[in-house]
């Protein structure tokens, strides 16, 4: 067994592994902390080693001669020197590449990258997985040898692999993944049950969670309590726009524990919206939260300032897990919840006189945008259309956003596409691109906000083998000129960028700035008596908060 576990690695495997390790250190979308970079580079090492094993297997299958004697000795020596040069050079350049990426994104330089720690993590991770793989190979050989005494050897080989894979899947799913998910579930459930400092139970009749509300304060969850109690008040809006009449914005939130089913929560949201007088306001937004039930204040607060509080916003929680985990475990959850809420509100809204009902909008960020864009069908737009939508950072599993980018006008970049005549859908980023010369809006206005360096938007499974347009053609201002597409490696890099997508300053990657939302909301909702001076004032206010 020891001879299998600690067999000397092939020099071919080492060359390919070191090459992929070096490429994994090149710039991608977001600077990574050394631990995450170590894990990424460990995966790159494993991938390279695996390709080496495959290459050797093909070489042997074709019965090609190997290098022996002096030729083999020279090859091994040259390999050792080459591997050392590749690794040392890439580690030397790594810190420079990361700082170059920070400069492009407008982040401060940070020369200390804990290079040695990162390299040790990569090596340790790769060695651990390789050791487990060799354990698998050892037991495979043992089982296959015993089965071959009774059945044909090819059947024995297939059966041995199948049995071991089933056992590995069962063990990992039951004792590792299952336990880990249970721990995460309990942690996030406990976090959702907390109340943040500053979040106090509302006391006014028109506020969700008050004594007058249909929804109990304790069932809102942490993010719901923040949403209904920490938003802008009439006094805040009046202080910024003293010459204009302001109102208290209405916010309705239904927590995951407020009702037993999605349908019941949607019905409760509608009843609470009617109770608070939401349909008497001039603007109504159906908002879908992120996985934890959170709404970014940068996305929702500006809308209320733009319309001086004459607004109502209704939303309901569908999970307390982070978006990436919700997307992994149940990617349809946001869509089901968003559609249920939309149908309840929309059906009631269409029953109201058109002259007196509020204008209706859709909003979502990240996983919320994924749900929001599928909440309505186009037949409803034809029959009795809503007025618009703002969708920020729509994740890569989206059906509509990638199709729109694919169908863009020739000459427009993937990260900021121009769609048809721009009467229905427009895309914008850090710089406002909602005003297109010669284009006229139609009845329904939809604006997608996406930044060129957002991995949540631009990750794709086919990065493994296909160079994307956002690298190949015109690049966004926040994409490093040193970024290159490499098969396998770019896929791994962008995949490992996902956990860091929103762990960056505002206006970078998946952390969308209030200024971008303001541009989008102005284009979609057309606030009354608005001008450029007010836009500048509002952006300045949010940039300081």
Coordinates of C-alpha atoms in Angstrom, one line a residue:
X1 CA 0.0 0.0 0.0
X2 CA 2.8 2.4 0.9
X3 CA 4.3 1.9 -2.5
X4 CA 1.1 3.2 -4.1
X5 CA 0.5 6.1 -1.7
X6 CA 4.0 7.5 -1.9
X7 CA 5.0 6.6 -5.4
X8 CA 7.4 9.1 -7.0
X9 CA 5.4 11.6 -9.2
X10 CA 6.0 11.6 -12.9
X11 CA 8.2 14.4 -14.3
X12 CA 5.6 15.0 -17.1
X13 CA 2.9 15.5 -14.4
X14 CA 5.2 17.9 -12.5
X15 CA 5.8 20.0 -15.6
X16 CA 2.1 20.4 -16.5
X17 CA 1.2 20.9 -12.8
X18 CA 3.8 23.7 -12.3
X19 CA 2.7 25.4 -15.5
X20 CA -1.0 25.4 -14.5
X21 CA 0.1 26.6 -11.0
X22 CA 1.9 29.5 -12.5
X23 CA -1.0 30.4 -14.7
X24 CA -3.4 30.3 -11.7
X25 CA -1.4 33.2 -10.2
X26 CA -2.1 35.5 -13.2
X27 CA -4.8 38.3 -12.8
X28 CA -8.4 37.5 -13.2
X29 CA -11.3 39.7 -12.0
X30 CA -10.8 40.3 -8.3
X31 CA -7.7 40.3 -6.0
X32 CA -7.9 37.2 -3.8
X33 CA -6.7 36.7 -0.2
X34 CA -3.8 34.2 0.1
X35 CA -6.0 31.4 1.5
X36 CA -8.4 31.5 -1.4
X37 CA -5.5 31.8 -3.9
X38 CA -3.8 28.9 -2.2
X39 CA -6.9 26.7 -2.7
X40 CA -7.3 27.9 -6.3
X41 CA -3.6 27.1 -7.1
X42 CA -4.0 23.8 -5.4
X43 CA -6.8 22.9 -7.8
X44 CA -4.6 24.1 -10.7
X45 CA -1.8 21.8 -9.5
X46 CA -4.2 18.9 -9.3
X47 CA -5.7 19.7 -12.8
X48 CA -2.2 19.8 -14.3
X49 CA -1.2 16.6 -12.5
X50 CA -4.4 14.9 -13.8
X51 CA -3.6 16.0 -17.4
X52 CA -0.1 14.6 -17.0
X53 CA -1.5 11.2 -15.9
X54 CA -3.9 11.2 -18.9
X55 CA -1.1 12.1 -21.3
X56 CA 1.1 9.3 -19.9
X57 CA -1.8 6.8 -20.2
X58 CA -2.4 7.8 -23.8
X59 CA 1.4 7.5 -24.5
X60 CA 1.5 4.0 -23.0
X61 CA -1.7 2.9 -24.8
X62 CA -0.2 3.8 -28.1
X63 CA 2.9 1.8 -27.1
X64 CA 5.3 4.6 -27.7
X65 CA 8.8 4.3 -26.3
X66 CA 9.8 6.1 -23.1
X67 CA 13.1 7.9 -22.4
X68 CA 15.7 5.7 -20.8
X69 CA 19.4 5.9 -20.0
X70 CA 21.2 9.3 -20.5
X71 CA 18.2 10.7 -22.4
X72 CA 15.9 10.0 -19.4
X73 CA 18.5 11.4 -17.0
X74 CA 18.8 14.6 -19.0
X75 CA 15.1 14.9 -19.3
X76 CA 14.6 14.5 -15.5
X77 CA 17.3 17.1 -14.8
X78 CA 15.9 19.6 -17.3
X79 CA 12.4 19.0 -15.9
X80 CA 13.5 19.8 -12.4
X81 CA 15.2 23.0 -13.5
X82 CA 12.2 24.0 -15.6
X83 CA 9.7 23.4 -12.8
X84 CA 11.8 25.4 -10.4
X85 CA 12.1 28.3 -12.8
X86 CA 8.4 28.4 -13.5
X87 CA 7.4 28.3 -9.9
X88 CA 9.9 30.9 -8.7
X89 CA 9.2 33.3 -11.5
X90 CA 5.4 33.0 -11.0
X91 CA 5.6 33.5 -7.3
X92 CA 7.8 36.6 -7.9
X93 CA 5.3 38.1 -10.3
X94 CA 2.2 37.1 -8.2
X95 CA 2.3 40.2 -5.9
X96 CA 2.8 42.5 -8.9
X97 CA -0.1 41.0 -10.8
X98 CA -2.4 41.4 -7.7
X99 CA -1.4 45.0 -7.3
X100 CA -2.0 45.7 -11.0
X101 CA -5.5 44.3 -10.5
X102 CA -6.1 46.5 -7.5
X103 CA -5.0 49.6 -9.5
X104 CA -7.5 48.8 -12.3
X105 CA -10.3 48.4 -9.7
X106 CA -9.3 51.6 -7.8
X107 CA -8.2 49.7 -4.7
X108 CA -5.1 50.5 -2.6
X109 CA -1.9 48.5 -3.4
X110 CA -1.0 45.8 -1.0
X111 CA 2.5 44.4 -1.6
X112 CA 2.5 41.8 1.2
X113 CA 0.7 38.8 -0.2
X114 CA 2.0 36.1 2.2
X115 CA 3.4 34.3 -0.8
X116 CA 5.0 31.5 1.1
X117 CA 1.8 30.8 3.1
X118 CA -0.2 30.7 -0.2
X119 CA 2.2 28.3 -1.8
X120 CA 2.2 26.0 1.2
X121 CA -1.6 25.9 1.2
X122 CA -1.6 25.1 -2.5
X123 CA 0.9 22.4 -2.1
X124 CA -0.7 20.9 1.0
X125 CA -4.2 20.9 -0.5
X126 CA -3.0 19.3 -3.8
X127 CA -0.9 16.7 -1.9
X128 CA -3.9 15.8 0.3
X129 CA -6.3 15.3 -2.6
X130 CA -3.6 13.4 -4.5
X131 CA -3.1 11.1 -1.5
X132 CA -6.8 10.4 -1.3
X133 CA -6.8 9.7 -5.0
X134 CA -4.0 7.2 -4.5
X135 CA -6.0 5.6 -1.6
X136 CA -8.9 5.2 -4.1
X137 CA -6.5 3.6 -6.7
X138 CA -5.1 1.2 -4.1
X139 CA -8.6 -0.1 -3.0
X140 CA -9.6 -0.2 -6.6
X141 CA -6.7 -2.5 -7.5
X142 CA -7.4 -4.7 -4.4
X143 CA -11.1 -5.1 -5.2
X144 CA -10.5 -5.6 -9.0
X145 CA -7.9 -8.3 -8.3
X146 CA -10.3 -10.3 -6.2
X147 CA -13.2 -9.9 -8.6
X148 CA -11.1 -10.9 -11.6
X149 CA -10.8 -14.4 -10.1
X150 CA -14.5 -14.9 -10.7
X151 CA -15.6 -12.6 -13.5
X152 CA -13.9 -11.2 -16.7
X153 CA -11.3 -8.6 -15.8
X154 CA -13.0 -5.7 -17.8
X155 CA -16.3 -6.3 -16.0
X156 CA -14.3 -6.5 -12.7
X157 CA -12.6 -3.2 -13.4
X158 CA -15.8 -1.4 -14.2
X159 CA -17.6 -2.9 -11.2
X160 CA -14.8 -2.0 -8.8
X161 CA -14.8 1.6 -9.9
X162 CA -18.6 1.8 -9.7
X163 CA -18.7 0.3 -6.2
X164 CA -16.0 2.6 -4.9
X165 CA -17.6 5.7 -6.4
X166 CA -20.9 4.8 -4.8
X167 CA -19.2 4.3 -1.4
X168 CA -17.3 7.6 -1.7
X169 CA -20.4 9.5 -2.7
X170 CA -22.5 8.0 0.2
X171 CA -19.8 8.6 2.8
X172 CA -19.0 12.2 1.7
X173 CA -22.7 13.1 1.3
X174 CA -23.7 11.6 4.6
X175 CA -20.8 12.3 6.9
X176 CA -19.1 15.4 5.3
X177 CA -21.4 17.4 3.0
X178 CA -24.6 16.6 4.9
X179 CA -23.0 17.4 8.3
X180 CA -21.5 20.6 6.9
X181 CA -24.8 21.8 5.5
X182 CA -26.6 21.1 8.7
X183 CA -24.0 23.2 10.6
X184 CA -24.3 26.0 8.1
X185 CA -28.1 25.8 8.3
X186 CA -28.1 26.1 12.1
X187 CA -25.6 29.0 12.0
X188 CA -27.5 31.0 9.5
X189 CA -30.9 30.2 11.1
X190 CA -29.5 31.5 14.4
X191 CA -28.1 34.6 12.7
X192 CA -31.5 35.3 11.1
X193 CA -33.2 35.1 14.6
X194 CA -31.0 37.9 15.9
X195 CA -31.9 41.6 16.1
X196 CA -29.2 44.1 15.0
X197 CA -28.3 47.1 17.1
X198 CA -30.5 50.0 16.0
X199 CA -33.3 47.9 14.7
X200 CA -36.3 48.7 16.9
X201 CA -39.9 47.6 16.6
X202 CA -41.9 50.2 14.7
X203 CA -44.7 52.0 16.5
X204 CA -46.7 53.6 13.7
X205 CA -49.9 52.2 12.2
X206 CA -48.5 52.2 8.7
X207 CA -45.4 50.2 9.6
X208 CA -44.9 46.5 9.2
X209 CA -44.1 44.8 12.4
X210 CA -46.0 47.3 14.6
X211 CA -48.8 46.4 17.0
X212 CA -51.2 47.3 14.1
X213 CA -49.5 45.0 11.6
X214 CA -50.7 41.7 10.3
X215 CA -47.1 40.5 10.5
X216 CA -45.4 39.8 13.9
X217 CA -42.1 41.7 14.4
X218 CA -40.3 38.5 15.7
X219 CA -41.1 36.6 12.5
X220 CA -39.5 39.1 10.2
X221 CA -35.9 37.8 10.7
X222 CA -32.9 40.0 11.1
X223 CA -32.8 41.4 7.6
X224 CA -36.6 42.0 7.6
X225 CA -36.4 43.9 10.8
X226 CA -33.6 46.1 9.4
X227 CA -35.6 46.7 6.2
X228 CA -38.8 48.0 7.9
X229 CA -37.1 49.9 10.7
X230 CA -33.9 51.4 9.3
X231 CA -35.0 52.9 6.0
X232 CA -35.4 56.6 5.1
X233 CA -38.1 58.5 7.0
X234 CA -40.0 61.6 5.9
X235 CA -37.6 63.8 7.9
X236 CA -34.6 62.4 6.1
X237 CA -36.1 63.0 2.7
X238 CA -37.3 66.5 3.6
X239 CA -33.8 67.5 4.9
X240 CA -32.3 66.7 1.5
X241 CA -35.2 68.2 -0.5
X242 CA -36.6 70.9 1.8
X243 CA -38.5 72.8 -0.9
X244 CA -40.7 69.8 -1.8
X245 CA -43.4 67.9 0.1
X246 CA -42.3 64.5 1.5
X247 CA -44.0 61.5 2.8
X248 CA -43.1 58.4 4.9
X249 CA -42.1 55.6 2.5
X250 CA -44.1 52.4 3.0
X251 CA -42.2 49.2 3.4
X252 CA -43.8 45.7 3.7
X253 CA -41.7 42.7 4.5
X254 CA -42.9 39.1 5.1
X255 CA -40.3 36.9 6.9
X256 CA -39.7 33.2 6.3
X257 CA -41.4 32.5 9.6
X258 CA -44.3 34.8 9.0
X259 CA -46.4 32.1 7.3
X260 CA -45.9 28.4 6.6
X261 CA -45.9 28.3 2.7
X262 CA -44.7 30.5 -0.1
X263 CA -48.3 31.1 -1.2
X264 CA -49.4 32.0 2.3
X265 CA -46.5 34.5 2.6
X266 CA -47.4 36.1 -0.7
X267 CA -51.1 36.4 0.4
X268 CA -50.0 37.9 3.7
X269 CA -47.8 40.4 1.9
X270 CA -50.7 41.6 -0.3
X271 CA -53.0 41.9 2.7
X272 CA -50.4 43.9 4.6
X273 CA -49.7 46.1 1.6
X274 CA -53.4 46.9 1.4
X275 CA -53.6 47.6 5.1
X276 CA -50.8 50.1 5.0
X277 CA -52.2 51.9 2.0
X278 CA -49.5 50.9 -0.4
X279 CA -51.8 51.0 -3.4
X280 CA -52.6 54.7 -2.7
X281 CA -49.0 55.7 -3.4
X282 CA -47.8 56.8 -6.8
X283 CA -45.0 54.2 -7.1
X284 CA -45.1 50.6 -6.0
X285 CA -42.1 48.2 -6.2
X286 CA -42.2 44.4 -5.9
X287 CA -38.7 43.6 -4.6
X288 CA -37.0 40.3 -4.4
X289 CA -34.2 40.0 -1.8
X290 CA -30.9 38.2 -1.9
X291 CA -30.6 34.7 -0.4
X292 CA -30.4 35.9 3.2
X293 CA -33.5 38.1 2.8
X294 CA -31.3 41.2 2.6
X295 CA -32.0 44.4 0.5
X296 CA -29.0 46.6 -0.2
X297 CA -29.9 50.1 1.1
X298 CA -27.9 51.5 -1.9
X299 CA -30.5 49.9 -4.2
X300 CA -33.8 50.6 -2.4
X301 CA -33.2 53.9 -0.5
X302 CA -32.5 56.1 -3.5
X303 CA -35.9 55.1 -5.1
X304 CA -37.7 56.5 -2.0
X305 CA -35.7 59.8 -2.2
X306 CA -36.3 60.2 -5.9
X307 CA -40.0 60.2 -5.3
X308 CA -39.9 62.0 -2.0
X309 CA -41.4 59.1 -0.1
X310 CA -44.5 58.7 -2.2
X311 CA -43.7 55.0 -2.6
X312 CA -44.5 51.6 -1.4
X313 CA -42.2 48.6 -1.5
X314 CA -43.2 45.0 -0.8
X315 CA -40.9 42.0 -0.5
X316 CA -40.8 38.6 1.2
X317 CA -38.0 36.3 2.4
X318 CA -37.5 32.9 0.8
X319 CA -34.2 31.9 2.6
X320 CA -31.8 32.8 5.3
X321 CA -28.8 31.3 3.5
X322 CA -26.3 33.3 1.5
X323 CA -27.1 33.6 -2.2
X324 CA -24.3 31.4 -3.3
X325 CA -25.5 28.6 -1.0
X326 CA -29.1 29.1 -1.9
X327 CA -28.1 28.9 -5.6
X328 CA -26.2 25.7 -4.9
X329 CA -28.9 23.9 -2.9
X330 CA -32.1 25.2 -4.4
X331 CA -31.7 27.6 -7.4
X332 CA -35.4 27.8 -8.1
X333 CA -36.3 29.1 -4.6
X334 CA -36.0 32.8 -5.5
X335 CA -37.9 32.3 -8.7
X336 CA -40.8 30.5 -7.0
X337 CA -41.1 33.1 -4.3
X338 CA -40.8 36.1 -6.6
X339 CA -43.4 34.7 -9.0
X340 CA -45.8 34.0 -6.1
X341 CA -45.5 37.5 -4.8
X342 CA -45.8 39.1 -8.2
X343 CA -48.9 37.1 -9.1
X344 CA -50.7 38.1 -5.8
X345 CA -49.8 41.8 -6.1
X346 CA -50.2 42.0 -9.9
X347 CA -53.7 40.4 -9.9
X348 CA -55.0 42.9 -7.3
X349 CA -53.2 45.8 -9.1
X350 CA -54.9 45.0 -12.4
X351 CA -58.3 45.1 -10.7
X352 CA -57.8 48.8 -9.7
X353 CA -58.7 51.7 -12.0
X354 CA -55.7 52.6 -14.2
X355 CA -56.2 56.3 -13.4
X356 CA -55.7 55.9 -9.6
X357 CA -53.4 52.9 -9.1
X358 CA -49.7 53.3 -8.6
X359 CA -47.1 52.7 -11.2
X360 CA -45.7 49.2 -10.8
X361 CA -42.0 48.2 -10.9
X362 CA -39.8 45.1 -10.3
X363 CA -36.5 45.2 -8.5
X364 CA -33.9 42.6 -7.5
X365 CA -30.2 42.3 -6.7
X366 CA -28.1 39.2 -7.3
X367 CA -30.2 36.1 -6.6
X368 CA -33.1 38.6 -6.2
X369 CA -32.6 39.7 -9.7
X370 CA -32.6 36.1 -10.9
X371 CA -36.0 35.7 -9.3
X372 CA -37.4 39.1 -10.3
X373 CA -36.7 38.7 -14.0
X374 CA -38.7 35.5 -14.1
X375 CA -41.6 36.7 -11.9
X376 CA -43.7 38.0 -14.7
X377 CA -44.6 36.6 -18.2
X378 CA -44.6 38.6 -21.4
X379 CA -48.3 38.0 -21.9
X380 CA -49.0 40.1 -18.9
X381 CA -46.8 42.9 -20.3
X382 CA -49.0 42.8 -23.5
X383 CA -52.3 42.7 -21.6
X384 CA -51.7 45.2 -18.8
X385 CA -48.0 46.0 -18.6
X386 CA -46.0 47.0 -15.5
X387 CA -43.9 50.2 -15.8
X388 CA -40.4 48.9 -15.5
X389 CA -37.7 47.0 -13.7
X390 CA -34.2 47.5 -12.2
X391 CA -32.1 44.3 -12.0
X392 CA -28.6 44.5 -10.6
X393 CA -25.9 41.8 -10.8
X394 CA -28.1 39.2 -12.4
X395 CA -26.3 35.9 -11.7
X396 CA -24.9 33.6 -14.5
X397 CA -27.7 31.0 -14.2
X398 CA -30.1 33.7 -15.5
X399 CA -32.0 32.7 -18.7
X400 CA -32.7 36.2 -20.0
X401 CA -29.6 38.3 -19.3
X402 CA -27.1 36.0 -21.2
X403 CA -29.5 35.7 -24.1
X404 CA -29.8 39.5 -24.3
X405 CA -26.1 39.9 -24.2
X406 CA -25.8 37.2 -26.9
X407 CA -28.3 39.1 -29.2
X408 CA -26.7 42.5 -28.7
X409 CA -26.0 44.9 -31.5
X410 CA -22.8 44.3 -33.4
X411 CA -20.0 46.5 -32.1
X412 CA -21.4 46.8 -28.5
X413 CA -19.4 45.0 -25.8
X414 CA -20.8 42.0 -23.9
X415 CA -20.5 43.9 -20.6
X416 CA -22.6 46.8 -21.8
X417 CA -24.7 45.6 -24.7
X418 CA -27.1 47.6 -26.8
X419 CA -30.3 45.5 -27.3
X420 CA -32.3 46.1 -30.6
X421 CA -33.6 49.6 -30.6
X422 CA -33.2 50.1 -26.9
X423 CA -36.9 50.8 -26.4
X424 CA -37.4 48.0 -23.9
X425 CA -34.0 47.0 -22.3
X426 CA -30.9 48.9 -21.6
X427 CA -27.7 48.0 -19.7
X428 CA -25.6 50.3 -17.6
X429 CA -22.5 50.1 -15.4
X430 CA -20.4 52.5 -13.3
X431 CA -20.8 55.2 -15.9
X432 CA -24.4 56.0 -16.8
X433 CA -25.3 54.3 -20.1
X434 CA -29.1 54.6 -19.9
X435 CA -29.2 57.5 -22.3
X436 CA -28.6 56.3 -25.8
X437 CA -28.6 58.8 -28.7
X438 CA -31.5 58.4 -31.0
X439 CA -33.2 55.8 -28.8
X440 CA -36.7 56.2 -27.4
X441 CA -38.1 54.3 -24.5
X442 CA -41.3 52.2 -24.9
X443 CA -44.1 51.7 -22.4
X444 CA -42.0 49.3 -20.3
X445 CA -38.5 50.3 -19.2
X446 CA -36.0 47.6 -18.0
X447 CA -32.5 48.5 -16.9
X448 CA -29.8 45.9 -16.1
X449 CA -26.9 47.1 -13.9
X450 CA -23.8 45.0 -14.3
X451 CA -20.1 45.8 -13.8
X452 CA -17.6 44.3 -16.2
X453 CA -15.6 42.7 -13.4
X454 CA -18.5 41.0 -11.7
X455 CA -17.8 37.2 -11.7
X456 CA -21.4 36.5 -10.5
X457 CA -22.6 37.8 -13.9
X458 CA -19.8 36.7 -16.2
X459 CA -18.9 33.2 -14.8
X460 CA -19.9 30.5 -17.2
X461 CA -19.3 26.7 -17.3
X462 CA -18.0 27.0 -20.8
X463 CA -15.0 29.2 -19.6
X464 CA -13.4 25.8 -19.3
X465 CA -12.9 25.6 -23.0
X466 CA -14.2 28.8 -24.6
X467 CA -12.8 32.3 -24.5
X468 CA -15.6 34.8 -23.7
X469 CA -16.3 38.0 -25.6
X470 CA -15.6 40.1 -22.5
X471 CA -12.0 39.0 -22.7
X472 CA -11.6 38.5 -26.4
X473 CA -13.2 41.7 -27.6
X474 CA -13.7 45.2 -26.1
X475 CA -13.0 45.0 -22.3
X476 CA -14.6 46.9 -19.5
X477 CA -12.7 49.6 -17.7
X478 CA -12.3 47.4 -14.6
X479 CA -10.9 44.4 -16.5
X480 CA -7.1 44.1 -16.2
X481 CA -5.2 44.4 -19.6
X482 CA -3.0 41.5 -18.3
X483 CA -5.9 39.1 -18.0
X484 CA -5.6 36.3 -20.5
X485 CA -7.9 33.4 -21.2
X486 CA -6.4 30.0 -20.5
X487 CA -8.4 26.7 -20.9
X488 CA -9.3 25.3 -17.4
X489 CA -7.4 28.0 -15.5
X490 CA -9.7 30.9 -16.3
X491 CA -12.6 28.8 -15.4
X492 CA -11.1 28.1 -12.0
X493 CA -10.0 31.7 -11.5
X494 CA -13.5 33.2 -12.1
X495 CA -15.1 30.3 -10.1
X496 CA -12.9 31.2 -7.1
X497 CA -13.6 34.9 -7.7
X498 CA -17.3 34.2 -6.8
X499 CA -16.9 34.1 -3.0
X500 CA -15.1 37.5 -3.1
X501 CA -17.5 39.1 -5.5
X502 CA -19.2 41.3 -2.9
X503 CA -16.2 41.5 -0.5
X504 CA -15.0 44.6 -2.3
X505 CA -15.7 48.4 -2.0
X506 CA -18.8 49.9 -3.4
X507 CA -18.7 50.3 -7.2
X508 CA -16.6 47.2 -7.8
X509 CA -17.4 43.7 -9.0
X510 CA -20.7 42.5 -7.3
X511 CA -21.0 45.4 -4.8
X512 CA -23.1 47.9 -6.7
X513 CA -22.9 51.6 -5.9
X514 CA -25.8 53.8 -5.1
X515 CA -24.9 56.1 -8.0
X516 CA -25.5 53.2 -10.4
X517 CA -28.9 52.5 -8.9
X518 CA -29.8 56.2 -9.0
X519 CA -29.1 56.3 -12.8
X520 CA -31.1 53.2 -13.3
X521 CA -34.1 54.3 -11.2
X522 CA -34.2 57.7 -12.9
X523 CA -34.3 56.1 -16.3
X524 CA -37.0 53.6 -15.3
X525 CA -39.3 55.5 -13.0
X526 CA -38.9 59.1 -14.3
X527 CA -39.2 61.1 -11.0
X528 CA -41.2 64.3 -11.3
X529 CA -39.5 67.7 -11.3
X530 CA -36.1 66.1 -11.5
X531 CA -32.9 67.6 -12.9
X532 CA -29.2 67.0 -13.1
X533 CA -28.5 69.2 -10.0
X534 CA -30.7 66.9 -7.9
X535 CA -29.0 63.9 -9.3
X536 CA -25.6 65.2 -8.3
X537 CA -27.0 66.1 -4.9
X538 CA -28.5 62.7 -4.3
X539 CA -25.3 60.9 -5.5
X540 CA -23.2 63.0 -3.2
X541 CA -25.5 62.3 -0.3
X542 CA -25.2 58.5 -0.8
X543 CA -21.5 58.6 -1.4
X544 CA -21.0 60.1 2.0
X545 CA -23.2 57.5 3.8

